[in-house]
Amino acid sequence: MLTFEKLYAEGHEEVVFFSDASCGLKAIVAINNTILGPALGGTRLWRYSDINEAITDVLRLSKGMTYKAAVSGLNLGGGKAVIIADPNEKSEALFRSYGRFLESLNGRYITAEDVNIGVEDIEHIFTETNNVCGVAKTHGGSGNPSPYTARGVFRGIEASLTKVYGDRSVKNKVVALQGAGSVGRNLGELLYKNGAKVLFTDINEKNIQAFKEAVPNAEFVSSDEIYDVNCDVYAPCALGATINDKTIDRLKCKIVAGAANNQLDETRHGEILRQKGILYAPDYLINAGGLMNVSIEFEGWSDSKATRMVDTIYDTTLKIFQISDEQDVPVHKATDMLAEARIESIRQIKGSYLGNIPHRFPGRKKRH
Ligand code: NAD
């Protein structure tokens, strides 16, 4: 059940329900934090079993976006939305109704693609509101984010190699890649082009074939075997929570660095990785390339801007490793600390000079 105590505890600012029986719209938007800027996060369409399941998901995801934007240096807050629906029952009317409601939030929340929402759905939302990104390139948007997510993960792998081996090059390093989907395939290509040896797994035959064509020297292993192979880097690019009690003792890598969200089943698994001498690259930072890519849509997207921004992941990852060492905390904790410190520092400066401006200058708007 949704309570104000729960919202206070996680710092959520606003939770909005949109309903439109004419098209079956049942949507929930959660705005977790707007200290750094408007809340940006995708909309997930899912067949939730009940409204409480949807609320739990949207609250958890929106808080995650606050941390992701903050640690990535973006001037964005964290928010997320869910639509309770059967993916087979998507319609233009549903997304246009949703877009009209989003417009009423006046830019405090900006949406984008997530599970079961594709660019064609985004286009319907875009008909009704500007507060959406991930729009098609033909309409001035940034297109598919996966190549940028993969580039960011590649930079995170390079930073991890620098920390462990004193050299960022992936040449002759062995990477065990789990998940040959959009991000996995793009990452595989980058690794191959830069001289790494790639072992990979997937459960989807079409994606396996496409991966083999894109990464000619890749060697396929079964989906269970991926945890047992000798490698330098284990790169989870399929599911979350693959670092768990069943897998952690099987890993023979020096580094865990991949695209999947929430790779640690529980936070204690981050501590165990550290004790085992396995370096964990912060998942929500190194997979932020896609978010960085969409974030520049409003100022005019270009490949060079997106690439330059994504490449900052290398330095930020190294900074987090340094905090982890200096403060003697696991990497996931150091990542949270950096995100929280940034939000807190900006909260302070806003308080010092923006406080009463809207009252003194009623005709002027704040930037967000
Ligand atoms: P995708 O659906 O294109 O690819 C996922 C792949 O994982 C599929 O090929 C699927 O068959 C495979 N898979 C599923 N279960 C598996 C299993 N048990 N063993 C092996 N393979 C399995 O998704 P994607 O867009 O490439 O995203 C990959 C991961 O990265 C996801 O966890 C996603 O949340 C995360 N992520 C993606 C982006 C992005 O820009 N696409 C951004 C941030 C995070």
mmCIF file of C-alpha atoms and ligand atoms in Angstrom:
data_model
loop_
_atom_site.group_PDB
_atom_site.id
_atom_site.type_symbol
_atom_site.label_atom_id
_atom_site.label_comp_id
_atom_site.label_asym_id
_atom_site.label_seq_id
_atom_site.Cartn_x
_atom_site.Cartn_y
_atom_site.Cartn_z
ATOM 1 C CA MET A 1 0.000 0.000 0.000
ATOM 2 C CA LEU A 2 1.159 3.514 -0.776
ATOM 3 C CA THR A 3 1.694 5.606 2.357
ATOM 4 C CA PHE A 4 3.214 9.027 2.912
ATOM 5 C CA GLU A 5 5.651 7.403 5.360
ATOM 6 C CA LYS A 6 6.960 5.253 2.496
ATOM 7 C CA LEU A 7 7.311 8.317 0.271
ATOM 8 C CA TYR A 8 9.096 10.270 3.017
ATOM 9 C CA ALA A 9 11.471 7.368 3.699
ATOM 10 C CA GLU A 10 12.682 7.181 0.091
ATOM 11 C CA GLY A 11 12.494 10.928 -0.521
ATOM 12 C CA HIS A 12 9.847 10.734 -3.261
ATOM 13 C CA GLU A 13 8.414 14.117 -4.234
ATOM 14 C CA GLU A 14 5.334 13.249 -6.234
ATOM 15 C CA VAL A 15 3.299 10.240 -7.351
ATOM 16 C CA VAL A 16 0.568 10.799 -9.918
ATOM 17 C CA PHE A 17 -2.099 8.416 -11.194
ATOM 18 C CA PHE A 18 -3.556 8.925 -14.682
ATOM 19 C CA SER A 19 -6.718 7.097 -15.721
ATOM 20 C CA ASP A 20 -8.742 7.196 -18.919
ATOM 21 C CA ALA A 21 -11.358 4.462 -19.264
ATOM 22 C CA SER A 22 -12.011 5.330 -22.920
ATOM 23 C CA CYS A 23 -8.658 3.781 -23.939
ATOM 24 C CA GLY A 24 -7.905 1.684 -20.835
ATOM 25 C CA LEU A 25 -5.115 3.969 -19.579
ATOM 26 C CA LYS A 26 -3.867 3.137 -16.077
ATOM 27 C CA ALA A 27 -0.571 4.954 -15.552
ATOM 28 C CA ILE A 28 1.492 5.912 -12.523
ATOM 29 C CA VAL A 29 4.278 8.491 -12.635
ATOM 30 C CA ALA A 30 6.737 8.665 -9.742
ATOM 31 C CA ILE A 31 8.974 11.705 -9.446
ATOM 32 C CA ASN A 32 11.635 10.836 -6.909
ATOM 33 C CA ASN A 33 13.903 13.873 -6.894
ATOM 34 C CA THR A 34 14.219 17.089 -8.934
ATOM 35 C CA ILE A 35 17.101 18.815 -7.145
ATOM 36 C CA LEU A 36 19.364 18.457 -10.186
ATOM 37 C CA GLY A 37 16.714 19.081 -12.832
ATOM 38 C CA PRO A 38 13.523 17.668 -14.338
ATOM 39 C CA ALA A 39 12.989 13.994 -13.621
ATOM 40 C CA LEU A 40 13.844 11.852 -16.640
ATOM 41 C CA GLY A 41 13.139 8.136 -16.882
ATOM 42 C CA GLY A 42 11.350 5.760 -19.210
ATOM 43 C CA THR A 43 7.825 4.426 -19.077
ATOM 44 C CA ARG A 44 7.501 0.668 -18.553
ATOM 45 C CA LEU A 45 4.402 -1.087 -19.839
ATOM 46 C CA TRP A 46 3.759 -4.313 -17.975
ATOM 47 C CA ARG A 47 0.964 -6.723 -17.110
ATOM 48 C CA TYR A 48 1.217 -6.053 -13.338
ATOM 49 C CA SER A 49 -0.862 -8.455 -11.270
ATOM 50 C CA ASP A 50 -2.181 -5.614 -9.113
ATOM 51 C CA ILE A 51 -1.739 -1.927 -8.458
ATOM 52 C CA ASN A 52 0.546 -2.477 -5.455
ATOM 53 C CA GLU A 53 3.027 -4.376 -7.602
ATOM 54 C CA ALA A 54 3.021 -1.467 -10.075
ATOM 55 C CA ILE A 55 3.529 1.088 -7.291
ATOM 56 C CA THR A 56 6.450 -0.856 -5.794
ATOM 57 C CA ASP A 57 8.099 -1.085 -9.215
ATOM 58 C CA VAL A 58 7.672 2.575 -10.158
ATOM 59 C CA LEU A 59 8.947 3.833 -6.795
ATOM 60 C CA ARG A 60 12.031 1.578 -6.910
ATOM 61 C CA LEU A 61 12.809 2.482 -10.528
ATOM 62 C CA SER A 62 12.352 6.226 -10.059
ATOM 63 C CA LYS A 63 14.798 6.319 -7.143
ATOM 64 C CA GLY A 64 17.302 4.377 -9.247
ATOM 65 C CA MET A 65 17.063 7.087 -11.926
ATOM 66 C CA THR A 66 17.890 9.813 -9.384
ATOM 67 C CA TYR A 67 21.162 8.054 -8.546
ATOM 68 C CA LYS A 68 21.974 7.246 -12.153
ATOM 69 C CA ALA A 69 21.543 10.837 -13.366
ATOM 70 C CA ALA A 70 23.409 12.243 -10.366
ATOM 71 C CA VAL A 71 26.474 10.033 -10.631
ATOM 72 C CA SER A 72 26.597 10.533 -14.399
ATOM 73 C CA GLY A 73 26.930 14.293 -13.968
ATOM 74 C CA LEU A 74 23.606 15.018 -15.696
ATOM 75 C CA ASN A 75 21.442 17.999 -14.795
ATOM 76 C CA LEU A 76 18.446 15.735 -14.394
ATOM 77 C CA GLY A 77 16.390 14.360 -11.578
ATOM 78 C CA GLY A 78 14.982 10.873 -11.210
ATOM 79 C CA GLY A 79 11.550 9.701 -12.241
ATOM 80 C CA LYS A 80 9.892 6.763 -13.890
ATOM 81 C CA ALA A 81 6.420 5.749 -15.017
ATOM 82 C CA VAL A 82 4.523 2.514 -15.451
ATOM 83 C CA ILE A 83 1.465 1.714 -17.527
ATOM 84 C CA ILE A 84 -0.562 -1.256 -16.343
ATOM 85 C CA ALA A 85 -1.576 -3.007 -19.581
ATOM 86 C CA ASP A 86 -1.191 -6.051 -21.754
ATOM 87 C CA PRO A 87 1.549 -5.354 -24.350
ATOM 88 C CA ASN A 88 -0.775 -6.820 -27.013
ATOM 89 C CA GLU A 89 -3.355 -4.125 -26.295
ATOM 90 C CA LYS A 90 -1.239 -1.056 -27.005
ATOM 91 C CA SER A 91 -2.967 1.600 -29.096
ATOM 92 C CA GLU A 92 -2.438 5.090 -30.474
ATOM 93 C CA ALA A 93 -5.270 6.368 -28.261
ATOM 94 C CA LEU A 94 -3.614 4.961 -25.117
ATOM 95 C CA PHE A 95 -0.316 6.730 -25.779
ATOM 96 C CA ARG A 96 -1.911 9.991 -26.916
ATOM 97 C CA SER A 97 -4.065 10.067 -23.792
ATOM 98 C CA TYR A 98 -0.949 9.369 -21.713
ATOM 99 C CA GLY A 99 0.909 12.155 -23.574
ATOM 100 C CA ARG A 100 -1.835 14.682 -22.753
ATOM 101 C CA PHE A 101 -1.619 13.807 -19.078
ATOM 102 C CA LEU A 102 2.181 14.092 -19.144
ATOM 103 C CA GLU A 103 1.843 17.574 -20.615
ATOM 104 C CA SER A 104 -0.082 18.578 -17.478
ATOM 105 C CA LEU A 105 3.052 17.894 -15.386
ATOM 106 C CA ASN A 106 4.595 20.957 -17.016
ATOM 107 C CA GLY A 107 7.988 19.356 -17.675
ATOM 108 C CA ARG A 108 8.668 18.115 -14.160
ATOM 109 C CA TYR A 109 8.776 14.596 -15.630
ATOM 110 C CA ILE A 110 10.183 13.660 -19.050
ATOM 111 C CA THR A 111 9.560 10.177 -20.342
ATOM 112 C CA ALA A 112 11.339 7.826 -22.773
ATOM 113 C CA GLU A 113 11.351 4.151 -23.855
ATOM 114 C CA ASP A 114 11.505 1.267 -21.406
ATOM 115 C CA VAL A 115 10.289 -2.338 -21.394
ATOM 116 C CA ASN A 116 7.478 -2.818 -23.970
ATOM 117 C CA ILE A 117 7.597 0.817 -25.131
ATOM 118 C CA GLY A 118 9.207 1.342 -28.522
ATOM 119 C CA VAL A 119 9.954 4.377 -30.641
ATOM 120 C CA GLU A 120 6.576 4.098 -32.443
ATOM 121 C CA ASP A 121 4.791 4.453 -29.068
ATOM 122 C CA ILE A 122 7.038 7.390 -28.181
ATOM 123 C CA GLU A 123 6.000 9.076 -31.428
ATOM 124 C CA HIS A 124 2.330 8.988 -30.304
ATOM 125 C CA ILE A 125 3.284 10.526 -26.955
ATOM 126 C CA PHE A 126 5.342 13.144 -28.818
ATOM 127 C CA THR A 127 2.203 14.152 -30.764
ATOM 128 C CA GLU A 128 0.775 15.432 -27.473
ATOM 129 C CA THR A 129 3.771 16.652 -25.466
ATOM 130 C CA ASN A 130 7.371 17.807 -25.823
ATOM 131 C CA ASN A 131 8.220 16.249 -22.492
ATOM 132 C CA VAL A 132 9.427 13.033 -24.056
ATOM 133 C CA CYS A 133 12.747 11.859 -25.497
ATOM 134 C CA GLY A 134 13.975 8.799 -27.350
ATOM 135 C CA VAL A 135 12.093 10.250 -30.304
ATOM 136 C CA ALA A 136 12.980 8.932 -33.800
ATOM 137 C CA LYS A 137 16.010 10.530 -35.493
ATOM 138 C CA THR A 138 13.781 11.592 -38.398
ATOM 139 C CA HIS A 139 11.897 13.835 -35.929
ATOM 140 C CA GLY A 140 15.011 15.337 -34.372
ATOM 141 C CA GLY A 141 15.447 12.666 -31.722
ATOM 142 C CA SER A 142 18.418 10.519 -30.748
ATOM 143 C CA GLY A 143 17.228 7.122 -32.000
ATOM 144 C CA ASN A 144 18.358 3.771 -30.574
ATOM 145 C CA PRO A 145 20.315 4.250 -27.298
ATOM 146 C CA SER A 146 21.942 0.784 -27.268
ATOM 147 C CA PRO A 147 25.180 1.680 -29.134
ATOM 148 C CA TYR A 148 25.784 4.475 -26.586
ATOM 149 C CA THR A 149 25.002 2.216 -23.657
ATOM 150 C CA ALA A 150 27.480 -0.309 -25.074
ATOM 151 C CA ARG A 151 30.143 2.383 -25.530
ATOM 152 C CA GLY A 152 29.721 3.427 -21.892
ATOM 153 C CA VAL A 153 30.062 -0.175 -20.720
ATOM 154 C CA PHE A 154 33.193 -0.478 -22.857
ATOM 155 C CA ARG A 155 34.650 2.625 -21.130
ATOM 156 C CA GLY A 156 33.717 1.095 -17.750
ATOM 157 C CA ILE A 157 35.566 -2.108 -18.715
ATOM 158 C CA GLU A 158 38.616 -0.056 -19.741
ATOM 159 C CA ALA A 159 38.566 1.806 -16.409
ATOM 160 C CA SER A 160 38.351 -1.513 -14.565
ATOM 161 C CA LEU A 161 41.279 -2.933 -16.548
ATOM 162 C CA THR A 162 43.290 0.197 -15.697
ATOM 163 C CA LYS A 163 42.618 -0.372 -12.015
ATOM 164 C CA VAL A 164 43.418 -4.096 -12.070
ATOM 165 C CA TYR A 165 46.214 -4.349 -14.673
ATOM 166 C CA GLY A 166 47.478 -0.752 -14.914
ATOM 167 C CA ASP A 167 46.575 -0.643 -18.653
ATOM 168 C CA ARG A 168 43.180 0.194 -20.171
ATOM 169 C CA SER A 169 43.623 -1.880 -23.322
ATOM 170 C CA VAL A 170 41.252 -4.806 -23.882
ATOM 171 C CA LYS A 171 43.726 -6.393 -26.331
ATOM 172 C CA ASN A 172 44.115 -10.109 -25.613
ATOM 173 C CA LYS A 173 41.818 -9.872 -22.590
ATOM 174 C CA VAL A 174 39.072 -12.489 -22.311
ATOM 175 C CA VAL A 175 35.526 -11.199 -21.783
ATOM 176 C CA ALA A 176 32.623 -13.518 -20.902
ATOM 177 C CA LEU A 177 29.540 -11.723 -22.202
ATOM 178 C CA GLN A 178 26.084 -12.809 -21.059
ATOM 179 C CA GLY A 179 23.258 -11.604 -23.324
ATOM 180 C CA ALA A 180 23.770 -11.014 -27.042
ATOM 181 C CA GLY A 181 20.906 -8.536 -27.420
ATOM 182 C CA SER A 182 21.051 -4.896 -28.545
ATOM 183 C CA VAL A 183 23.650 -3.760 -26.010
ATOM 184 C CA GLY A 184 25.531 -7.076 -25.870
ATOM 185 C CA ARG A 185 26.031 -7.198 -29.641
ATOM 186 C CA ASN A 186 27.276 -3.598 -29.817
ATOM 187 C CA LEU A 187 29.625 -4.259 -26.897
ATOM 188 C CA GLY A 188 30.852 -7.482 -28.532
ATOM 189 C CA GLU A 189 31.740 -5.549 -31.693
ATOM 190 C CA LEU A 190 33.709 -2.929 -29.738
ATOM 191 C CA LEU A 191 35.595 -5.624 -27.832
ATOM 192 C CA TYR A 192 36.378 -7.534 -31.027
ATOM 193 C CA LYS A 193 37.545 -4.419 -32.902
ATOM 194 C CA ASN A 194 39.876 -3.587 -30.020
ATOM 195 C CA GLY A 195 41.460 -7.023 -29.865
ATOM 196 C CA ALA A 196 39.638 -8.797 -27.018
ATOM 197 C CA LYS A 197 38.671 -12.457 -27.063
ATOM 198 C CA VAL A 198 34.907 -12.829 -26.500
ATOM 199 C CA LEU A 199 33.105 -15.809 -24.995
ATOM 200 C CA PHE A 200 29.347 -15.321 -25.076
ATOM 201 C CA THR A 201 26.013 -16.857 -24.245
ATOM 202 C CA ASP A 202 22.344 -16.246 -25.005
ATOM 203 C CA ILE A 203 19.114 -18.219 -25.134
ATOM 204 C CA ASN A 204 17.689 -16.646 -28.291
ATOM 205 C CA GLU A 205 18.854 -18.381 -31.496
ATOM 206 C CA LYS A 206 18.301 -15.321 -33.711
ATOM 207 C CA ASN A 207 20.425 -13.139 -31.431
ATOM 208 C CA ILE A 208 23.117 -15.828 -31.200
ATOM 209 C CA GLN A 209 23.428 -15.923 -35.003
ATOM 210 C CA ALA A 210 23.476 -12.112 -35.295
ATOM 211 C CA PHE A 211 26.190 -11.966 -32.622
ATOM 212 C CA LYS A 212 28.351 -14.539 -34.431
ATOM 213 C CA GLU A 213 28.127 -12.458 -37.605
ATOM 214 C CA ALA A 214 29.016 -9.224 -35.791
ATOM 215 C CA VAL A 215 31.827 -10.772 -33.714
ATOM 216 C CA PRO A 216 33.525 -13.376 -35.923
ATOM 217 C CA ASN A 217 36.012 -14.662 -33.315
ATOM 218 C CA ALA A 218 33.363 -15.089 -30.581
ATOM 219 C CA GLU A 219 33.038 -18.485 -28.933
ATOM 220 C CA PHE A 220 29.600 -19.628 -27.759
ATOM 221 C CA VAL A 221 29.190 -21.248 -24.321
ATOM 222 C CA SER A 222 25.991 -22.522 -22.700
ATOM 223 C CA SER A 223 23.982 -20.154 -20.508
ATOM 224 C CA ASP A 224 25.014 -22.027 -17.354
ATOM 225 C CA GLU A 225 28.687 -22.420 -18.312
ATOM 226 C CA ILE A 226 29.192 -18.635 -18.575
ATOM 227 C CA TYR A 227 29.739 -18.446 -14.787
ATOM 228 C CA ASP A 228 32.542 -21.051 -14.852
ATOM 229 C CA VAL A 229 34.760 -19.864 -17.698
ATOM 230 C CA ASN A 230 38.242 -18.496 -17.103
ATOM 231 C CA CYS A 231 38.154 -14.840 -18.093
ATOM 232 C CA ASP A 232 39.346 -11.365 -17.184
ATOM 233 C CA VAL A 233 35.897 -9.744 -17.317
ATOM 234 C CA TYR A 234 32.412 -11.123 -16.743
ATOM 235 C CA ALA A 235 29.993 -8.750 -18.538
ATOM 236 C CA PRO A 236 26.320 -9.322 -17.603
ATOM 237 C CA CYS A 237 24.204 -7.813 -20.399
ATOM 238 C CA ALA A 238 20.979 -9.802 -20.017
ATOM 239 C CA LEU A 239 19.352 -10.020 -16.610
ATOM 240 C CA GLY A 240 19.747 -8.430 -13.196
ATOM 241 C CA ALA A 241 20.763 -10.266 -9.994
ATOM 242 C CA THR A 242 23.184 -12.698 -11.688
ATOM 243 C CA ILE A 243 25.711 -12.089 -8.891
ATOM 244 C CA ASN A 244 24.012 -14.208 -6.275
ATOM 245 C CA ASP A 245 24.632 -17.018 -3.776
ATOM 246 C CA LYS A 246 24.529 -19.646 -6.521
ATOM 247 C CA THR A 247 26.974 -17.941 -8.932
ATOM 248 C CA ILE A 248 29.409 -15.917 -6.858
ATOM 249 C CA ASP A 249 31.753 -18.795 -5.942
ATOM 250 C CA ARG A 250 31.846 -20.004 -9.523
ATOM 251 C CA LEU A 251 33.165 -16.758 -11.031
ATOM 252 C CA LYS A 252 36.785 -16.953 -12.204
ATOM 253 C CA CYS A 253 37.075 -13.365 -13.409
ATOM 254 C CA LYS A 254 39.007 -10.383 -12.075
ATOM 255 C CA ILE A 255 36.289 -7.871 -13.035
ATOM 256 C CA VAL A 256 32.477 -7.730 -13.238
ATOM 257 C CA ALA A 257 31.397 -4.985 -15.667
ATOM 258 C CA GLY A 258 28.266 -5.096 -17.798
ATOM 259 C CA ALA A 259 25.070 -3.358 -18.903
ATOM 260 C CA ALA A 260 22.419 -5.162 -16.865
ATOM 261 C CA ASN A 261 20.660 -3.173 -14.153
ATOM 262 C CA ASN A 262 20.936 -4.295 -10.510
ATOM 263 C CA GLN A 263 23.557 -6.980 -11.064
ATOM 264 C CA LEU A 264 24.014 -7.653 -7.349
ATOM 265 C CA ASP A 265 21.194 -9.838 -6.049
ATOM 266 C CA GLU A 266 21.693 -8.261 -2.617
ATOM 267 C CA THR A 267 24.071 -5.495 -1.582
ATOM 268 C CA ARG A 268 26.055 -7.996 0.542
ATOM 269 C CA HIS A 269 27.147 -9.618 -2.734
ATOM 270 C CA GLY A 270 29.119 -6.426 -3.495
ATOM 271 C CA GLU A 271 31.030 -6.933 -0.244
ATOM 272 C CA ILE A 272 31.664 -10.612 -1.091
ATOM 273 C CA LEU A 273 33.032 -9.694 -4.544
ATOM 274 C CA ARG A 274 35.420 -7.295 -2.844
ATOM 275 C CA GLN A 275 36.585 -9.956 -0.371
ATOM 276 C CA LYS A 276 37.200 -12.337 -3.268
ATOM 277 C CA GLY A 277 39.371 -9.721 -4.999
ATOM 278 C CA ILE A 278 36.909 -9.226 -7.898
ATOM 279 C CA LEU A 279 36.492 -5.608 -8.969
ATOM 280 C CA TYR A 280 32.862 -4.619 -9.561
ATOM 281 C CA ALA A 281 32.227 -1.735 -11.964
ATOM 282 C CA PRO A 282 29.189 0.277 -10.795
ATOM 283 C CA ASP A 283 26.319 -0.950 -12.991
ATOM 284 C CA TYR A 284 24.135 2.135 -12.965
ATOM 285 C CA LEU A 285 27.069 4.361 -13.939
ATOM 286 C CA ILE A 286 28.619 2.268 -16.695
ATOM 287 C CA ASN A 287 25.214 1.545 -18.310
ATOM 288 C CA ALA A 288 24.235 5.248 -18.288
ATOM 289 C CA GLY A 289 25.360 5.877 -21.890
ATOM 290 C CA GLY A 290 21.803 5.470 -23.192
ATOM 291 C CA LEU A 291 20.476 7.990 -20.667
ATOM 292 C CA MET A 292 23.270 10.424 -21.533
ATOM 293 C CA ASN A 293 22.386 10.048 -25.207
ATOM 294 C CA VAL A 294 18.691 10.903 -24.772
ATOM 295 C CA SER A 295 19.462 13.693 -22.298
ATOM 296 C CA ILE A 296 20.951 15.905 -25.008
ATOM 297 C CA GLU A 297 17.897 15.697 -27.273
ATOM 298 C CA PHE A 298 16.534 18.951 -25.871
ATOM 299 C CA GLU A 299 19.640 20.959 -26.739
ATOM 300 C CA GLY A 300 19.940 19.374 -30.192
ATOM 301 C CA TRP A 301 21.318 15.838 -30.472
ATOM 302 C CA SER A 302 24.552 15.034 -32.253
ATOM 303 C CA ASP A 303 26.658 11.902 -32.292
ATOM 304 C CA SER A 304 29.807 13.804 -31.284
ATOM 305 C CA LYS A 305 28.097 15.379 -28.239
ATOM 306 C CA ALA A 306 26.704 12.024 -27.154
ATOM 307 C CA THR A 307 30.032 10.258 -27.605
ATOM 308 C CA ARG A 308 31.966 12.895 -25.715
ATOM 309 C CA MET A 309 29.539 12.659 -22.817
ATOM 310 C CA VAL A 310 29.543 8.852 -22.761
ATOM 311 C CA ASP A 311 33.346 8.776 -22.706
ATOM 312 C CA THR A 312 33.328 10.576 -19.316
ATOM 313 C CA ILE A 313 32.280 7.208 -17.852
ATOM 314 C CA TYR A 314 35.942 6.156 -17.931
ATOM 315 C CA ASP A 315 37.072 8.910 -15.534
ATOM 316 C CA THR A 316 34.003 8.717 -13.312
ATOM 317 C CA THR A 317 34.467 4.968 -12.886
ATOM 318 C CA LEU A 318 38.090 5.493 -11.842
ATOM 319 C CA LYS A 319 36.979 8.197 -9.403
ATOM 320 C CA ILE A 320 34.538 5.760 -7.809
ATOM 321 C CA PHE A 321 37.261 3.106 -7.451
ATOM 322 C CA GLN A 322 39.367 5.738 -5.716
ATOM 323 C CA ILE A 323 36.549 6.624 -3.284
ATOM 324 C CA SER A 324 36.019 2.917 -2.640
ATOM 325 C CA ASP A 325 39.717 2.532 -1.696
ATOM 326 C CA GLU A 326 40.005 5.745 0.297
ATOM 327 C CA GLN A 327 36.819 5.230 2.286
ATOM 328 C CA ASP A 328 37.301 1.448 2.504
ATOM 329 C CA VAL A 329 33.791 0.731 1.209
ATOM 330 C CA PRO A 330 32.571 -1.556 -1.606
ATOM 331 C CA VAL A 331 32.203 -0.002 -5.058
ATOM 332 C CA HIS A 332 28.379 0.017 -5.054
ATOM 333 C CA LYS A 333 28.461 1.989 -1.806
ATOM 334 C CA ALA A 334 31.066 4.417 -3.172
ATOM 335 C CA THR A 335 28.833 5.003 -6.227
ATOM 336 C CA ASP A 336 25.851 5.859 -4.024
ATOM 337 C CA MET A 337 28.054 8.165 -1.953
ATOM 338 C CA LEU A 338 29.195 10.105 -5.029
ATOM 339 C CA ALA A 339 25.592 10.462 -6.291
ATOM 340 C CA GLU A 340 24.297 11.574 -2.882
ATOM 341 C CA ALA A 341 27.170 14.048 -2.386
ATOM 342 C CA ARG A 342 26.400 15.708 -5.733
ATOM 343 C CA ILE A 343 22.685 16.045 -5.015
ATOM 344 C CA GLU A 344 23.401 17.406 -1.559
ATOM 345 C CA SER A 345 25.917 19.966 -2.840
ATOM 346 C CA ILE A 346 23.482 21.292 -5.469
ATOM 347 C CA ARG A 347 20.648 21.342 -2.926
ATOM 348 C CA GLN A 348 22.811 23.696 -0.857
ATOM 349 C CA ILE A 349 23.644 26.173 -3.630
ATOM 350 C CA LYS A 350 20.069 26.399 -4.885
ATOM 351 C CA GLY A 351 18.977 27.297 -1.390
ATOM 352 C CA SER A 352 21.508 30.086 -1.304
ATOM 353 C CA TYR A 353 20.461 32.066 -4.366
ATOM 354 C CA LEU A 354 17.200 30.926 -5.953
ATOM 355 C CA GLY A 355 14.954 30.838 -2.894
ATOM 356 C CA ASN A 356 12.542 33.740 -3.409
ATOM 357 C CA ILE A 357 13.121 34.672 -7.015
ATOM 358 C CA PRO A 358 9.706 33.478 -8.307
ATOM 359 C CA HIS A 359 7.964 35.721 -5.737
ATOM 360 C CA ARG A 360 10.087 38.774 -6.434
ATOM 361 C CA PHE A 361 9.912 38.386 -10.207
ATOM 362 C CA PRO A 362 6.488 36.860 -10.831
ATOM 363 C CA GLY A 363 6.796 36.978 -14.625
ATOM 364 C CA ARG A 364 9.937 34.838 -14.691
ATOM 365 C CA LYS A 365 10.156 31.080 -14.646
ATOM 366 C CA LYS A 366 12.767 28.912 -13.001
ATOM 367 C CA ARG A 367 14.770 26.809 -15.444
ATOM 368 C CA HIS A 368 12.753 23.731 -14.440
HETATM 369 P P1 NAD B 1 17.788 -7.085 -25.160
HETATM 370 O O1 NAD B 1 16.452 -7.580 -24.797
HETATM 371 O O2 NAD B 1 18.028 -6.553 -26.538
HETATM 372 O O3 NAD B 1 18.881 -8.237 -24.916
HETATM 373 C C1 NAD B 1 18.878 -9.080 -23.818
HETATM 374 C C2 NAD B 1 19.436 -10.417 -24.275
HETATM 375 O O4 NAD B 1 19.581 -11.262 -23.141
HETATM 376 C C3 NAD B 1 18.511 -11.149 -25.257
HETATM 377 O O5 NAD B 1 19.250 -11.548 -26.397
HETATM 378 C C4 NAD B 1 18.026 -12.348 -24.454
HETATM 379 O O6 NAD B 1 17.772 -13.488 -25.236
HETATM 380 C C5 NAD B 1 19.211 -12.567 -23.515
HETATM 381 N N1 NAD B 1 18.891 -13.371 -22.341
HETATM 382 C C6 NAD B 1 17.766 -13.358 -21.592
HETATM 383 N N2 NAD B 1 17.853 -14.270 -20.605
HETATM 384 C C7 NAD B 1 19.072 -14.851 -20.728
HETATM 385 C C8 NAD B 1 19.773 -15.866 -20.009
HETATM 386 N N3 NAD B 1 19.226 -16.480 -18.955
HETATM 387 N N4 NAD B 1 21.018 -16.210 -20.406
HETATM 388 C C9 NAD B 1 21.576 -15.618 -21.483
HETATM 389 N N5 NAD B 1 20.971 -14.664 -22.205
HETATM 390 C C10 NAD B 1 19.738 -14.287 -21.834
HETATM 391 O O7 NAD B 1 18.156 -6.002 -24.063
HETATM 392 P P2 NAD B 1 19.258 -4.850 -24.155
HETATM 393 O O8 NAD B 1 18.597 -3.598 -24.584
HETATM 394 O O9 NAD B 1 20.457 -5.360 -24.881
HETATM 395 O O10 NAD B 1 19.631 -4.667 -22.616
HETATM 396 C C11 NAD B 1 20.479 -5.592 -21.951
HETATM 397 C C12 NAD B 1 20.523 -5.257 -20.456
HETATM 398 O O11 NAD B 1 21.060 -3.956 -20.280
HETATM 399 C C13 NAD B 1 19.154 -5.252 -19.783
HETATM 400 O O12 NAD B 1 19.317 -5.715 -18.464
HETATM 401 C C14 NAD B 1 18.783 -3.783 -19.760
HETATM 402 O O13 NAD B 1 17.915 -3.470 -18.691
HETATM 403 C C15 NAD B 1 20.137 -3.137 -19.552
HETATM 404 N N6 NAD B 1 20.216 -1.777 -20.075
HETATM 405 C C16 NAD B 1 19.964 -1.531 -21.398
HETATM 406 C C17 NAD B 1 20.064 -0.236 -21.893
HETATM 407 C C18 NAD B 1 19.823 0.066 -23.349
HETATM 408 O O14 NAD B 1 20.211 1.140 -23.823
HETATM 409 N N7 NAD B 1 19.248 -0.843 -24.117
HETATM 410 C C19 NAD B 1 20.414 0.825 -21.024
HETATM 411 C C20 NAD B 1 20.676 0.541 -19.685
HETATM 412 C C21 NAD B 1 20.573 -0.759 -19.220
#
